[in-house]
Coordinates of N, CA and C in Angstrom, one line a residue:
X23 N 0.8 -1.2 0.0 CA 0.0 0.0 0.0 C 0.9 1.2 0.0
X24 N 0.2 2.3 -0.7 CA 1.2 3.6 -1.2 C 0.7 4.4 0.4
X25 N 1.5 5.0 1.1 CA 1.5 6.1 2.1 C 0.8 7.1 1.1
X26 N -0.4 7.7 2.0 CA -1.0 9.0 1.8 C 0.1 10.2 1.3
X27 N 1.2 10.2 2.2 CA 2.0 11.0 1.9 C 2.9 11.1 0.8
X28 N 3.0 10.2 0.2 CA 3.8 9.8 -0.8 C 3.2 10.8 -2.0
X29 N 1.9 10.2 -1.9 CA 0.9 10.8 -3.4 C 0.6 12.6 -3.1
X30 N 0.9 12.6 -2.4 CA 1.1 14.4 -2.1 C 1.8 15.3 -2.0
X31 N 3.0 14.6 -1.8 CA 4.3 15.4 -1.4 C 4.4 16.9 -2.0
X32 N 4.6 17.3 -1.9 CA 4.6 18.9 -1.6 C 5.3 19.4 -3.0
X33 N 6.9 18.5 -2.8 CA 8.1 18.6 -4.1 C 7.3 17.7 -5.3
X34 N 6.3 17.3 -5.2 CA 5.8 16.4 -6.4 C 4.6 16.8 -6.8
X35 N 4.1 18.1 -6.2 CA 2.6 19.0 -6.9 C 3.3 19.8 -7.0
X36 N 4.0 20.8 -6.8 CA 4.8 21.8 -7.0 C 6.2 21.7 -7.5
X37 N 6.5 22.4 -8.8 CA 8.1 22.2 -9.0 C 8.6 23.9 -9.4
X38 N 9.1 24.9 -8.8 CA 9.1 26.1 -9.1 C 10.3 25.9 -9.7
X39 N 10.1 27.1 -10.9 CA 11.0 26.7 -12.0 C 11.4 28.2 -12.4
X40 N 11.3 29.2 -11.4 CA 11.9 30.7 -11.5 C 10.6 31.5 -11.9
X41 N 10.2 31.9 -12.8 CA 9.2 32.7 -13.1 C 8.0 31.9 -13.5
X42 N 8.3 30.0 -13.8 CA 7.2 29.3 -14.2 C 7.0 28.6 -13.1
X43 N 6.1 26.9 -12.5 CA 6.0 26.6 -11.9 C 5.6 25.3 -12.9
X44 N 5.9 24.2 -12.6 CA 5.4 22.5 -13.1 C 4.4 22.4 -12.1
X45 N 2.9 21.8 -12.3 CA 1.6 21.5 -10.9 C 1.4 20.4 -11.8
X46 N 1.7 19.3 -11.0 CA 0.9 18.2 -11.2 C -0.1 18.6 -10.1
X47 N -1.6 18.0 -11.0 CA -2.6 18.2 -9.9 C -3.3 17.0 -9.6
X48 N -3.1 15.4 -9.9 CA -3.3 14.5 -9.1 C -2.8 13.6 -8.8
X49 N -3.2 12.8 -7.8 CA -2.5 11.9 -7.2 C -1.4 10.8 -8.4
X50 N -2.2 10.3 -9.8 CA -1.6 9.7 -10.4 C -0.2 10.2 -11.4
X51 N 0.0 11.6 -11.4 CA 0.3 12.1 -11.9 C 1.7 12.8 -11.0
X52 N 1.5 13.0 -9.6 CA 2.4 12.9 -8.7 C 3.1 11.5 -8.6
X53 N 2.3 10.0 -8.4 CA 3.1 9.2 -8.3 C 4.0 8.8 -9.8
X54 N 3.3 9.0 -10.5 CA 4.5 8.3 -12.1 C 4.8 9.5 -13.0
X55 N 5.3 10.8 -11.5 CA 6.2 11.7 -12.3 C 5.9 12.4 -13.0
X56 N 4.8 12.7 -13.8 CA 4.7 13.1 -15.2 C 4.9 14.4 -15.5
X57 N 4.8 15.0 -16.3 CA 4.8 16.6 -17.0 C 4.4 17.3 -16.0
X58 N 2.9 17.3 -16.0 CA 1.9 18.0 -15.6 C 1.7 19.2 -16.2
X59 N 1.5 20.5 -15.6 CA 1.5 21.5 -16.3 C 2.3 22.8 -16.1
X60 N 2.9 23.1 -16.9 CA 3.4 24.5 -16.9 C 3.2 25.7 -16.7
X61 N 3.2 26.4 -15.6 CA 2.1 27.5 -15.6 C 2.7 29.0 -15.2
X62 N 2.7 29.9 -15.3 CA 3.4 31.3 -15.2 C 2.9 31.7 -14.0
X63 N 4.1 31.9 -13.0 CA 3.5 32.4 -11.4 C 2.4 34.0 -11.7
X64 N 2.8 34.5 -12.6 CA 2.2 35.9 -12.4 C 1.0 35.6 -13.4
X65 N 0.7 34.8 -13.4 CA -0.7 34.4 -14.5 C -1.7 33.6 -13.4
X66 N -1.2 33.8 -12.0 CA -2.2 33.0 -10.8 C -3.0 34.3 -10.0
X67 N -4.4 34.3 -9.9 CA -4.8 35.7 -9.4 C -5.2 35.4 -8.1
X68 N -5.5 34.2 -8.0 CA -6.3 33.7 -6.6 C -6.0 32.3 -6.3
X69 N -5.8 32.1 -4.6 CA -6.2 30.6 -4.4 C -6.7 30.6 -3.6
X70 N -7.4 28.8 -4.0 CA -9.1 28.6 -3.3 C -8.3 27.2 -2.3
X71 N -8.8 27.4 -1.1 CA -9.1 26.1 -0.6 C -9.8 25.6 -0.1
X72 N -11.0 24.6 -0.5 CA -12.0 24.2 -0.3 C -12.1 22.8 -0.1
X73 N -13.0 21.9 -0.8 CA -12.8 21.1 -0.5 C -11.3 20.1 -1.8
X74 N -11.0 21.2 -2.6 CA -9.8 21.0 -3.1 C -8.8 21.9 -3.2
X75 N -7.9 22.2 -3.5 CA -7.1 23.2 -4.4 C -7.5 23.8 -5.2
X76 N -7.4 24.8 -5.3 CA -7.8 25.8 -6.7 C -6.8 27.1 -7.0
X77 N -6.7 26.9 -8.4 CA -5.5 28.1 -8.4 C -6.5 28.6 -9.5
X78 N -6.6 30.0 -9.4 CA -7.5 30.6 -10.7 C -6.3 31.8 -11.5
X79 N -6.3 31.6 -12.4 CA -5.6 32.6 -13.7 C -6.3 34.2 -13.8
X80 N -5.7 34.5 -14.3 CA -6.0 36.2 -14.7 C -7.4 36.0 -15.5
X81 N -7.5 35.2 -16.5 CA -8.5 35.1 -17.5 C -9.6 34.3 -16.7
X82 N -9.5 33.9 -14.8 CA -10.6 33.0 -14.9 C -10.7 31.8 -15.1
X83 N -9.5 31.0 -15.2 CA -9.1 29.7 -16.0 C -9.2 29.0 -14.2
X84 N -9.8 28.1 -14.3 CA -9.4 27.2 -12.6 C -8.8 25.8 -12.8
X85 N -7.6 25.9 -11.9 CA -6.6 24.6 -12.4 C -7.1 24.1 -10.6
X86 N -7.8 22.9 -10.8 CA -8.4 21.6 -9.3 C -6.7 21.0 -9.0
X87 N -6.2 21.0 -7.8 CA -5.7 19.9 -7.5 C -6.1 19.3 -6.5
X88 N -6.2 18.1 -6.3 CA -6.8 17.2 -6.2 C -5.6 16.7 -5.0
X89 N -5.6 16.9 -3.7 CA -4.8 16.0 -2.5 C -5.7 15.9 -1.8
X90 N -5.1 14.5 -0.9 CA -6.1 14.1 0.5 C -6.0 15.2 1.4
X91 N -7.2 15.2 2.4 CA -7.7 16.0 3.2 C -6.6 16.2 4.1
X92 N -6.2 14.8 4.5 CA -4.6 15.4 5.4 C -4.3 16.1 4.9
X93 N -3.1 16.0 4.2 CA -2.5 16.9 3.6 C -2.7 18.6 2.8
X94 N -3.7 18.6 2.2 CA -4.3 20.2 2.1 C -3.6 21.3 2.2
X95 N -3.9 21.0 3.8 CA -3.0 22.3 4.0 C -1.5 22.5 3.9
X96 N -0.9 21.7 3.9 CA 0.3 21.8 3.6 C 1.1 21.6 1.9
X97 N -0.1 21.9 1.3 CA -0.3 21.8 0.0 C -0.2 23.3 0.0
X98 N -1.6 23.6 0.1 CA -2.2 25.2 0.1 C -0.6 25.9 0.7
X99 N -0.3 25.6 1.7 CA 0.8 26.8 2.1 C 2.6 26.6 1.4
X100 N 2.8 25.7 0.8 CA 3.0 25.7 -0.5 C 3.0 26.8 -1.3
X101 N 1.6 26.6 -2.1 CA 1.2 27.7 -2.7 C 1.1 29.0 -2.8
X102 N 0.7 29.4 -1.2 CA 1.4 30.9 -1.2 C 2.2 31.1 -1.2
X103 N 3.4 30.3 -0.7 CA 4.7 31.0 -0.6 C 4.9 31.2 -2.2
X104 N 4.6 29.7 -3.3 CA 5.2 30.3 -4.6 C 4.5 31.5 -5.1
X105 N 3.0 31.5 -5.4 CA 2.5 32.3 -5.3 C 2.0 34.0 -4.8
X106 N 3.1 34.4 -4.9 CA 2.8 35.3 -3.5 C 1.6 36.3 -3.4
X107 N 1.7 37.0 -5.3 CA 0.9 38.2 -5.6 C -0.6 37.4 -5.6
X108 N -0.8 36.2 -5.0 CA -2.1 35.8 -5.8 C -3.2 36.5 -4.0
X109 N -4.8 36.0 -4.8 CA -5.4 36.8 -3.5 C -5.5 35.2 -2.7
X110 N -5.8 35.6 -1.3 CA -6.1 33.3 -0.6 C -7.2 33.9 0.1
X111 N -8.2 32.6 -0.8 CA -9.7 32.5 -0.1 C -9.4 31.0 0.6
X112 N -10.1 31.4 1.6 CA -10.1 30.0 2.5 C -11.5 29.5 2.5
X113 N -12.3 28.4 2.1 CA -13.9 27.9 2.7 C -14.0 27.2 3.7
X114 N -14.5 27.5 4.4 CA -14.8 26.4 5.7 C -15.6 24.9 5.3
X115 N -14.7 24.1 5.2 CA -15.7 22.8 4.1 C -16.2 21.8 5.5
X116 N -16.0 22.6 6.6 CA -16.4 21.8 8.1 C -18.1 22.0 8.7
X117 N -18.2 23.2 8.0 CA -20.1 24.0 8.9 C -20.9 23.1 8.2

């Protein structure tokens, strides 16, 4: 059995790459390495954290990633740090 942690890792959703950023956004895609996607830090306007990840673009574009509930947060804070200029909405996915 794969550890929860494994399929999340922080260095395997996130690859900051100077002014770009590599996001794998799920679990399968963190475990066998892949591409994922390429994305321009300053092309990120907001992040959501709800009952997933969400990074939304300038134009409105929403890129889901997809980690277990453990982990989340330490996904999400992640993200700000790469992130910095973006706005962070938090939802309460608990009421």
């Amino acid at each position: 059995m794969i550890p929860i942690n494994f399929l999340d890792k922080v260095e395997r959703t996130f690859n900051d790459l100077g002014t770009n950023v590599q996001v794998r956004t799920n679990s399968y895609s963190r475990f066998y390495n892949t591409k994922g996607r390429l994305i321009k830090k300053s092309d990120i306007s907001k992040i959501q954290i709800a009952g997933c990840l969400t990074l939304f673009t300038l134009s409105d574009n929403a890129i889901d990633i997809a980690v277990h509930p453990a982990n989340r947060d330490i996904v999400f804070e992640k993200a700000k740090r790469i992130f910095t200029e973006a706005q962070i909405v938090e939802i309460d996915m608990q009421s």
